[in-house]
PDB file of C-alpha atoms in Angstrom:
ATOM      1  CA  MET N   1     109.198 142.154 191.133  1.00  0.00           C
ATOM      2  CA  LYS N   2     111.995 142.168 193.730  1.00  0.00           C
ATOM      3  CA  LEU N   3     113.539 145.208 192.061  1.00  0.00           C
ATOM      4  CA  GLU N   4     110.180 146.978 192.399  1.00  0.00           C
ATOM      5  CA  TYR N   5     110.113 146.355 196.125  1.00  0.00           C
ATOM      6  CA  ILE N   6     113.689 147.580 196.479  1.00  0.00           C
ATOM      7  CA  LEU N   7     112.798 150.770 194.598  1.00  0.00           C
ATOM      8  CA  ILE N   8     109.657 151.269 196.690  1.00  0.00           C
ATOM      9  CA  GLY N   9     111.766 150.722 199.815  1.00  0.00           C
ATOM     10  CA  PHE N  10     114.284 153.348 198.671  1.00  0.00           C
ATOM     11  CA  GLY N  11     111.427 155.736 197.817  1.00  0.00           C
ATOM     12  CA  ILE N  12     109.918 155.345 201.279  1.00  0.00           C
ATOM     13  CA  LEU N  13     113.318 155.827 202.918  1.00  0.00           C
ATOM     14  CA  PHE N  14     113.964 159.032 200.959  1.00  0.00           C
ATOM     15  CA  CYS N  15     110.470 160.320 201.793  1.00  0.00           C
ATOM     16  CA  LEU N  16     111.013 159.634 205.491  1.00  0.00           C
ATOM     17  CA  ALA N  17     114.473 161.240 205.382  1.00  0.00           C
ATOM     18  CA  GLY N  18     112.950 164.314 203.692  1.00  0.00           C
ATOM     19  CA  ILE N  19     110.155 164.580 206.240  1.00  0.00           C
ATOM     20  CA  GLY N  20     112.669 164.089 209.058  1.00  0.00           C
ATOM     21  CA  TYR N  21     114.906 166.850 207.706  1.00  0.00           C
ATOM     22  CA  LEU N  22     111.987 169.272 207.267  1.00  0.00           C
ATOM     23  CA  ALA N  23     110.661 168.418 210.716  1.00  0.00           C
ATOM     24  CA  ALA N  24     114.054 168.985 212.349  1.00  0.00           C
ATOM     25  CA  GLU N  25     114.605 172.287 210.517  1.00  0.00           C
ATOM     26  CA  TYR N  26     111.203 173.899 210.480  1.00  0.00           C
ATOM     27  CA  VAL N  27     108.995 172.368 213.175  1.00  0.00           C
ATOM     28  CA  LYS N  28     110.009 175.214 215.502  1.00  0.00           C
ATOM     29  CA  TYR N  29     108.555 177.744 213.049  1.00  0.00           C
ATOM     30  CA  LEU N  30     105.207 175.924 212.721  1.00  0.00           C
ATOM     31  CA  SER N  31     102.138 177.364 214.392  1.00  0.00           C
ATOM     32  CA  GLU N  32     100.224 175.221 216.911  1.00  0.00           C
ATOM     33  CA  THR N  33      97.570 174.475 214.286  1.00  0.00           C
ATOM     34  CA  GLY N  34     100.257 173.550 211.755  1.00  0.00           C
ATOM     35  CA  ARG N  35     101.824 171.146 214.253  1.00  0.00           C
ATOM     36  CA  VAL N  36      98.518 169.422 214.992  1.00  0.00           C
ATOM     37  CA  VAL N  37      97.626 169.089 211.295  1.00  0.00           C
ATOM     38  CA  SER N  38     101.149 167.791 210.552  1.00  0.00           C
ATOM     39  CA  LEU N  39     100.788 165.201 213.299  1.00  0.00           C
ATOM     40  CA  LEU N  40      97.404 164.075 211.939  1.00  0.00           C
ATOM     41  CA  LEU N  41      98.788 163.873 208.405  1.00  0.00           C
ATOM     42  CA  THR N  42     101.795 161.861 209.603  1.00  0.00           C
ATOM     43  CA  VAL N  43      99.520 159.418 211.426  1.00  0.00           C
ATOM     44  CA  GLY N  44      97.284 159.241 208.352  1.00  0.00           C
ATOM     45  CA  MET N  45     100.260 158.723 206.047  1.00  0.00           C
ATOM     46  CA  PHE N  46     101.606 155.766 208.022  1.00  0.00           C
ATOM     47  CA  GLY N  47      98.091 154.361 208.503  1.00  0.00           C
ATOM     48  CA  PHE N  48      97.283 154.443 204.774  1.00  0.00           C
ATOM     49  CA  LEU N  49     100.729 153.101 203.926  1.00  0.00           C
ATOM     50  CA  GLY N  50     100.077 150.197 206.288  1.00  0.00           C
ATOM     51  CA  LYS N  51      96.702 149.539 204.656  1.00  0.00           C
ATOM     52  CA  TYR N  52      98.339 149.652 201.227  1.00  0.00           C
ATOM     53  CA  PHE N  53     100.940 147.059 202.169  1.00  0.00           C
ATOM     54  CA  GLU N  54      98.260 144.999 203.884  1.00  0.00           C
ATOM     55  CA  GLY N  55      96.382 145.008 200.570  1.00  0.00           C
ATOM     56  CA  LEU N  56      99.540 143.835 198.814  1.00  0.00           C
ATOM     57  CA  GLY N  57      99.589 140.832 201.104  1.00  0.00           C
ATOM     58  CA  TRP N  58     102.520 141.834 203.375  1.00  0.00           C
TER      59      TRP N  58
ATOM     60  CA  MET U   1      87.816 146.716 191.808  1.00  0.00           C
ATOM     61  CA  ALA U   2      90.255 145.194 194.284  1.00  0.00           C
ATOM     62  CA  VAL U   3      93.187 146.799 192.449  1.00  0.00           C
ATOM     63  CA  LYS U   4      91.463 150.206 192.518  1.00  0.00           C
ATOM     64  CA  HIS U   5      90.720 149.853 196.241  1.00  0.00           C
ATOM     65  CA  LYS U   6      94.318 148.877 196.894  1.00  0.00           C
ATOM     66  CA  ASN U   7      95.594 151.961 195.045  1.00  0.00           C
ATOM     67  CA  ILE U   8      93.275 154.293 196.944  1.00  0.00           C
ATOM     68  CA  PHE U   9      95.408 153.795 200.075  1.00  0.00           C
ATOM     69  CA  LEU U  10      98.547 154.559 198.108  1.00  0.00           C
ATOM     70  CA  TYR U  11      97.006 157.767 196.759  1.00  0.00           C
ATOM     71  CA  LEU U  12      95.832 158.740 200.249  1.00  0.00           C
ATOM     72  CA  THR U  13      99.373 158.129 201.556  1.00  0.00           C
ATOM     73  CA  LEU U  14     100.753 160.377 198.829  1.00  0.00           C
ATOM     74  CA  ALA U  15      98.090 163.025 199.564  1.00  0.00           C
ATOM     75  CA  CYS U  16      99.098 163.056 203.263  1.00  0.00           C
ATOM     76  CA  PHE U  17     102.766 163.341 202.258  1.00  0.00           C
ATOM     77  CA  VAL U  18     102.078 166.247 199.887  1.00  0.00           C
ATOM     78  CA  GLY U  19      99.962 167.889 202.623  1.00  0.00           C
ATOM     79  CA  LEU U  20     102.833 167.567 205.097  1.00  0.00           C
ATOM     80  CA  ILE U  21     105.318 169.117 202.672  1.00  0.00           C
ATOM     81  CA  ALA U  22     102.855 171.931 201.907  1.00  0.00           C
ATOM     82  CA  ILE U  23     102.399 172.699 205.630  1.00  0.00           C
ATOM     83  CA  PHE U  24     106.149 172.763 206.221  1.00  0.00           C
ATOM     84  CA  ILE U  25     106.679 175.131 203.319  1.00  0.00           C
ATOM     85  CA  VAL U  26     103.697 177.470 203.842  1.00  0.00           C
ATOM     86  CA  ASP U  27     103.420 177.476 207.636  1.00  0.00           C
ATOM     87  CA  GLY U  28     106.972 176.568 208.600  1.00  0.00           C
ATOM     88  CA  TYR U  29     109.222 178.297 206.105  1.00  0.00           C
ATOM     89  CA  LEU U  30     107.332 181.244 204.621  1.00  0.00           C
ATOM     90  CA  GLY U  31     106.876 184.334 206.790  1.00  0.00           C
ATOM     91  CA  VAL U  32     108.966 186.969 208.551  1.00  0.00           C
ATOM     92  CA  TYR U  33     111.303 185.716 211.257  1.00  0.00           C
ATOM     93  CA  ASP U  34     113.519 187.689 213.577  1.00  0.00           C
ATOM     94  CA  ALA U  35     116.506 186.758 215.683  1.00  0.00           C
ATOM     95  CA  LEU U  36     118.547 188.725 218.169  1.00  0.00           C
ATOM     96  CA  TYR U  37     122.188 188.283 219.114  1.00  0.00           C
ATOM     97  CA  VAL U  38     122.711 189.296 222.735  1.00  0.00           C
ATOM     98  CA  PRO U  39     125.806 189.497 224.930  1.00  0.00           C
ATOM     99  CA  MET U  40     126.338 186.737 227.504  1.00  0.00           C
ATOM    100  CA  GLY U  41     129.436 187.996 229.240  1.00  0.00           C
ATOM    101  CA  GLU U  42     132.238 187.346 226.757  1.00  0.00           C
ATOM    102  CA  ARG U  43     130.044 185.178 224.536  1.00  0.00           C
ATOM    103  CA  GLU U  44     127.294 186.086 222.109  1.00  0.00           C
ATOM    104  CA  GLN U  45     124.045 184.154 222.105  1.00  0.00           C
ATOM    105  CA  LYS U  46     121.400 183.955 219.416  1.00  0.00           C
ATOM    106  CA  ILE U  47     117.738 184.192 220.362  1.00  0.00           C
ATOM    107  CA  GLU U  48     115.831 182.407 217.637  1.00  0.00           C
ATOM    108  CA  ALA U  49     112.255 182.853 216.451  1.00  0.00           C
ATOM    109  CA  ASP U  50     110.878 180.114 218.722  1.00  0.00           C
ATOM    110  CA  GLN U  51     112.696 181.333 221.869  1.00  0.00           C
ATOM    111  CA  TRP U  52     111.201 184.803 222.362  1.00  0.00           C
ATOM    112  CA  GLN U  53     108.567 183.648 224.856  1.00  0.00           C
ATOM    113  CA  GLN U  54     111.147 181.782 226.931  1.00  0.00           C
ATOM    114  CA  TRP U  55     113.549 184.742 226.881  1.00  0.00           C
ATOM    115  CA  SER U  56     110.942 187.300 227.896  1.00  0.00           C
ATOM    116  CA  GLN U  57     110.082 185.193 230.955  1.00  0.00           C
ATOM    117  CA  TRP U  58     113.102 183.227 232.123  1.00  0.00           C
ATOM    118  CA  GLU U  59     116.355 184.083 230.400  1.00  0.00           C
ATOM    119  CA  MET U  60     118.610 187.103 230.725  1.00  0.00           C
ATOM    120  CA  ALA U  61     121.412 188.577 228.689  1.00  0.00           C
ATOM    121  CA  GLU U  62     124.467 189.433 230.751  1.00  0.00           C
ATOM    122  CA  VAL U  63     126.912 192.269 230.634  1.00  0.00           C
ATOM    123  CA  ALA U  64     129.571 193.328 233.108  1.00  0.00           C
ATOM    124  CA  TRP U  65     129.150 196.516 235.116  1.00  0.00           C
ATOM    125  CA  GLY U  66     130.158 199.587 233.165  1.00  0.00           C
ATOM    126  CA  GLU U  67     130.864 197.725 229.910  1.00  0.00           C
ATOM    127  CA  LYS U  68     129.238 198.130 226.538  1.00  0.00           C
ATOM    128  CA  ALA U  69     126.576 195.672 225.385  1.00  0.00           C
ATOM    129  CA  PHE U  70     126.464 194.898 221.667  1.00  0.00           C
ATOM    130  CA  PHE U  71     123.192 193.789 220.084  1.00  0.00           C
ATOM    131  CA  ARG U  72     122.451 192.595 216.565  1.00  0.00           C
ATOM    132  CA  TYR U  73     118.858 192.202 215.363  1.00  0.00           C
ATOM    133  CA  GLU U  74     118.273 190.165 212.220  1.00  0.00           C
ATOM    134  CA  VAL U  75     115.030 190.069 210.228  1.00  0.00           C
ATOM    135  CA  ASP U  76     114.605 187.271 207.705  1.00  0.00           C
ATOM    136  CA  ASN U  77     111.989 188.018 205.068  1.00  0.00           C
ATOM    137  CA  ARG U  78     110.812 184.680 203.640  1.00  0.00           C
ATOM    138  CA  GLN U  79     107.985 186.165 201.602  1.00  0.00           C
ATOM    139  CA  PHE U  80     107.430 186.797 197.912  1.00  0.00           C
ATOM    140  CA  SER U  81     107.095 190.546 198.522  1.00  0.00           C
ATOM    141  CA  THR U  82     109.258 193.256 200.064  1.00  0.00           C
ATOM    142  CA  TYR U  83     108.854 193.618 203.813  1.00  0.00           C
ATOM    143  CA  SER U  84     108.822 197.094 205.343  1.00  0.00           C
ATOM    144  CA  ALA U  85     108.478 198.009 208.996  1.00  0.00           C
ATOM    145  CA  ASN U  86     109.633 200.522 211.522  1.00  0.00           C
ATOM    146  CA  ILE U  87     111.971 199.160 214.161  1.00  0.00           C
ATOM    147  CA  ALA U  88     112.209 201.038 217.426  1.00  0.00           C
ATOM    148  CA  VAL U  89     114.515 199.976 220.239  1.00  0.00           C
ATOM    149  CA  SER U  90     114.283 201.428 223.727  1.00  0.00           C
ATOM    150  CA  VAL U  91     115.632 200.724 227.198  1.00  0.00           C
ATOM    151  CA  TRP U  92     113.284 200.413 230.160  1.00  0.00           C
ATOM    152  CA  HIS U  93     113.672 200.000 233.903  1.00  0.00           C
ATOM    153  CA  GLY U  94     110.837 199.556 236.395  1.00  0.00           C
ATOM    154  CA  GLN U  95     108.097 200.144 233.775  1.00  0.00           C
ATOM    155  CA  GLU U  96     109.673 203.485 232.868  1.00  0.00           C
ATOM    156  CA  LYS U  97     111.423 204.317 229.666  1.00  0.00           C
ATOM    157  CA  VAL U  98     115.047 205.206 230.268  1.00  0.00           C
ATOM    158  CA  ARG U  99     115.941 206.098 226.692  1.00  0.00           C
ATOM    159  CA  ASP U 100     115.255 205.508 223.026  1.00  0.00           C
ATOM    160  CA  LEU U 101     118.081 203.855 221.153  1.00  0.00           C
ATOM    161  CA  ILE U 102     116.975 203.450 217.552  1.00  0.00           C
ATOM    162  CA  SER U 103     113.950 204.208 215.442  1.00  0.00           C
ATOM    163  CA  GLN U 104     114.517 203.162 211.873  1.00  0.00           C
ATOM    164  CA  GLU U 105     112.475 202.153 208.853  1.00  0.00           C
ATOM    165  CA  ILE U 106     113.681 198.954 207.237  1.00  0.00           C
ATOM    166  CA  SER U 107     112.819 197.545 203.836  1.00  0.00           C
ATOM    167  CA  ILE U 108     113.895 193.996 203.041  1.00  0.00           C
ATOM    168  CA  ALA U 109     113.591 192.449 199.587  1.00  0.00           C
ATOM    169  CA  ALA U 110     111.842 189.107 199.101  1.00  0.00           C
ATOM    170  CA  PHE U 111     113.829 186.157 200.522  1.00  0.00           C
ATOM    171  CA  ASP U 112     116.524 188.432 201.884  1.00  0.00           C
ATOM    172  CA  LYS U 113     117.764 189.414 205.331  1.00  0.00           C
ATOM    173  CA  GLY U 114     118.211 192.758 207.006  1.00  0.00           C
ATOM    174  CA  GLN U 115     119.956 193.605 210.233  1.00  0.00           C
ATOM    175  CA  LEU U 116     120.342 196.374 212.750  1.00  0.00           C
ATOM    176  CA  GLU U 117     123.083 196.828 215.308  1.00  0.00           C
ATOM    177  CA  TRP U 118     123.238 198.955 218.405  1.00  0.00           C
ATOM    178  CA  VAL U 119     125.396 199.389 221.448  1.00  0.00           C
ATOM    179  CA  ILE U 120     124.282 200.145 224.971  1.00  0.00           C
ATOM    180  CA  ASP U 121     126.831 201.882 227.111  1.00  0.00           C
ATOM    181  CA  THR U 122     125.823 200.676 230.541  1.00  0.00           C
ATOM    182  CA  THR U 123     127.600 203.536 232.309  1.00  0.00           C
ATOM    183  CA  GLU U 124     125.105 205.943 230.754  1.00  0.00           C
ATOM    184  CA  LEU U 125     122.133 203.920 231.993  1.00  0.00           C
ATOM    185  CA  LEU U 126     123.055 203.585 235.632  1.00  0.00           C
ATOM    186  CA  PRO U 127     121.376 205.897 238.060  1.00  0.00           C
ATOM    187  CA  SER U 128     123.791 207.580 240.427  1.00  0.00           C
ATOM    188  CA  GLY U 129     124.326 206.133 243.862  1.00  0.00           C
ATOM    189  CA  ILE U 130     124.244 202.453 242.960  1.00  0.00           C
ATOM    190  CA  PRO U 131     127.259 200.655 244.427  1.00  0.00           C
ATOM    191  CA  GLN U 132     129.377 198.564 242.067  1.00  0.00           C
ATOM    192  CA  GLU U 133     128.824 195.508 244.248  1.00  0.00           C
ATOM    193  CA  GLN U 134     125.168 195.500 243.301  1.00  0.00           C
ATOM    194  CA  GLY U 135     123.681 193.886 240.206  1.00  0.00           C
ATOM    195  CA  TYR U 136     121.280 195.857 238.051  1.00  0.00           C
ATOM    196  CA  GLU U 137     118.673 194.869 235.488  1.00  0.00           C
ATOM    197  CA  PHE U 138     117.152 196.703 232.566  1.00  0.00           C
ATOM    198  CA  THR U 139     114.830 195.737 229.745  1.00  0.00           C
ATOM    199  CA  VAL U 140     115.455 196.213 226.052  1.00  0.00           C
ATOM    200  CA  ILE U 141     112.235 196.457 224.071  1.00  0.00           C
ATOM    201  CA  ILE U 142     112.285 195.996 220.317  1.00  0.00           C
ATOM    202  CA  GLN U 143     109.167 197.154 218.530  1.00  0.00           C
ATOM    203  CA  ARG U 144     108.889 195.883 214.951  1.00  0.00           C
ATOM    204  CA  GLY U 145     105.593 197.058 213.506  1.00  0.00           C
ATOM    205  CA  GLU U 146     103.015 195.563 215.865  1.00  0.00           C
ATOM    206  CA  ILE U 147     105.370 192.926 217.233  1.00  0.00           C
ATOM    207  CA  GLU U 148     107.143 193.583 220.510  1.00  0.00           C
ATOM    208  CA  ARG U 149     110.187 191.689 221.774  1.00  0.00           C
ATOM    209  CA  LYS U 150     111.455 192.017 225.340  1.00  0.00           C
ATOM    210  CA  ILE U 151     114.890 191.110 226.611  1.00  0.00           C
ATOM    211  CA  ILE U 152     116.094 191.554 230.161  1.00  0.00           C
ATOM    212  CA  VAL U 153     119.743 192.424 230.539  1.00  0.00           C
ATOM    213  CA  TYR U 154     121.508 191.762 233.810  1.00  0.00           C
ATOM    214  CA  MET U 155     124.532 193.818 234.721  1.00  0.00           C
ATOM    215  CA  TYR U 156     126.688 191.664 236.913  1.00  0.00           C
ATOM    216  CA  PRO U 157     129.033 193.316 239.398  1.00  0.00           C
ATOM    217  CA  LEU U 158     132.777 193.162 238.802  1.00  0.00           C
ATOM    218  CA  VAL U 159     133.482 193.894 242.451  1.00  0.00           C
ATOM    219  CA  TYR U 160     131.950 191.604 245.034  1.00  0.00           C
ATOM    220  CA  PRO U 161     131.368 192.731 248.611  1.00  0.00           C
ATOM    221  CA  SER U 162     134.003 191.424 250.991  1.00  0.00           C
ATOM    222  CA  PRO U 163     132.692 188.702 253.304  1.00  0.00           C
ATOM    223  CA  PRO U 164     131.852 189.792 256.848  1.00  0.00           C
ATOM    224  CA  ARG U 165     134.538 189.058 259.454  1.00  0.00           C
TER     225      ARG U 165
END
């Protein structure tokens, strides 16, 4: 079970690093609409992730 | 039921993540982007795709009086098809065209780059009677298909007026 959490933790870290890299590289090329939708999706992603961990009992 | 409900949030998280990646790829990466390398005195500065607005309003390229200004225009085709357009470069001053520099058809293969170079000899642009102590500005307009890019070039004087005694 602990190994699972470690793997999930690594997965989340890699996902965040990937998003961070893409954001740093390409956010300047995004249209205004793309930026707004990206922001909403980021908020949604963290919100749902929080609800998921809440459901797990964290 | 509780397990299913719990997983719904995980799937929604993944859906948001996939949506984000899709937006970055489709809206952020794919497309046609152009950049211009302009002279800044002895240095060369790159104007990137997101800086055109700022450069057309606030920034200026700089070249010394009577020297040649070297420009390099780069078009990055990040599409799955070949990109073709006519690129026309002209010099303007006071809303009047001074001269045409280039008019050339370019064709760039998918996910490839193309570039154009030109030189402006500032001595040929200067109207007669302007003292060397005076700065002078002109505008370079790049027309790529329907897209227009404007760059103001400032010619700085090499000789400064002597202070009054």
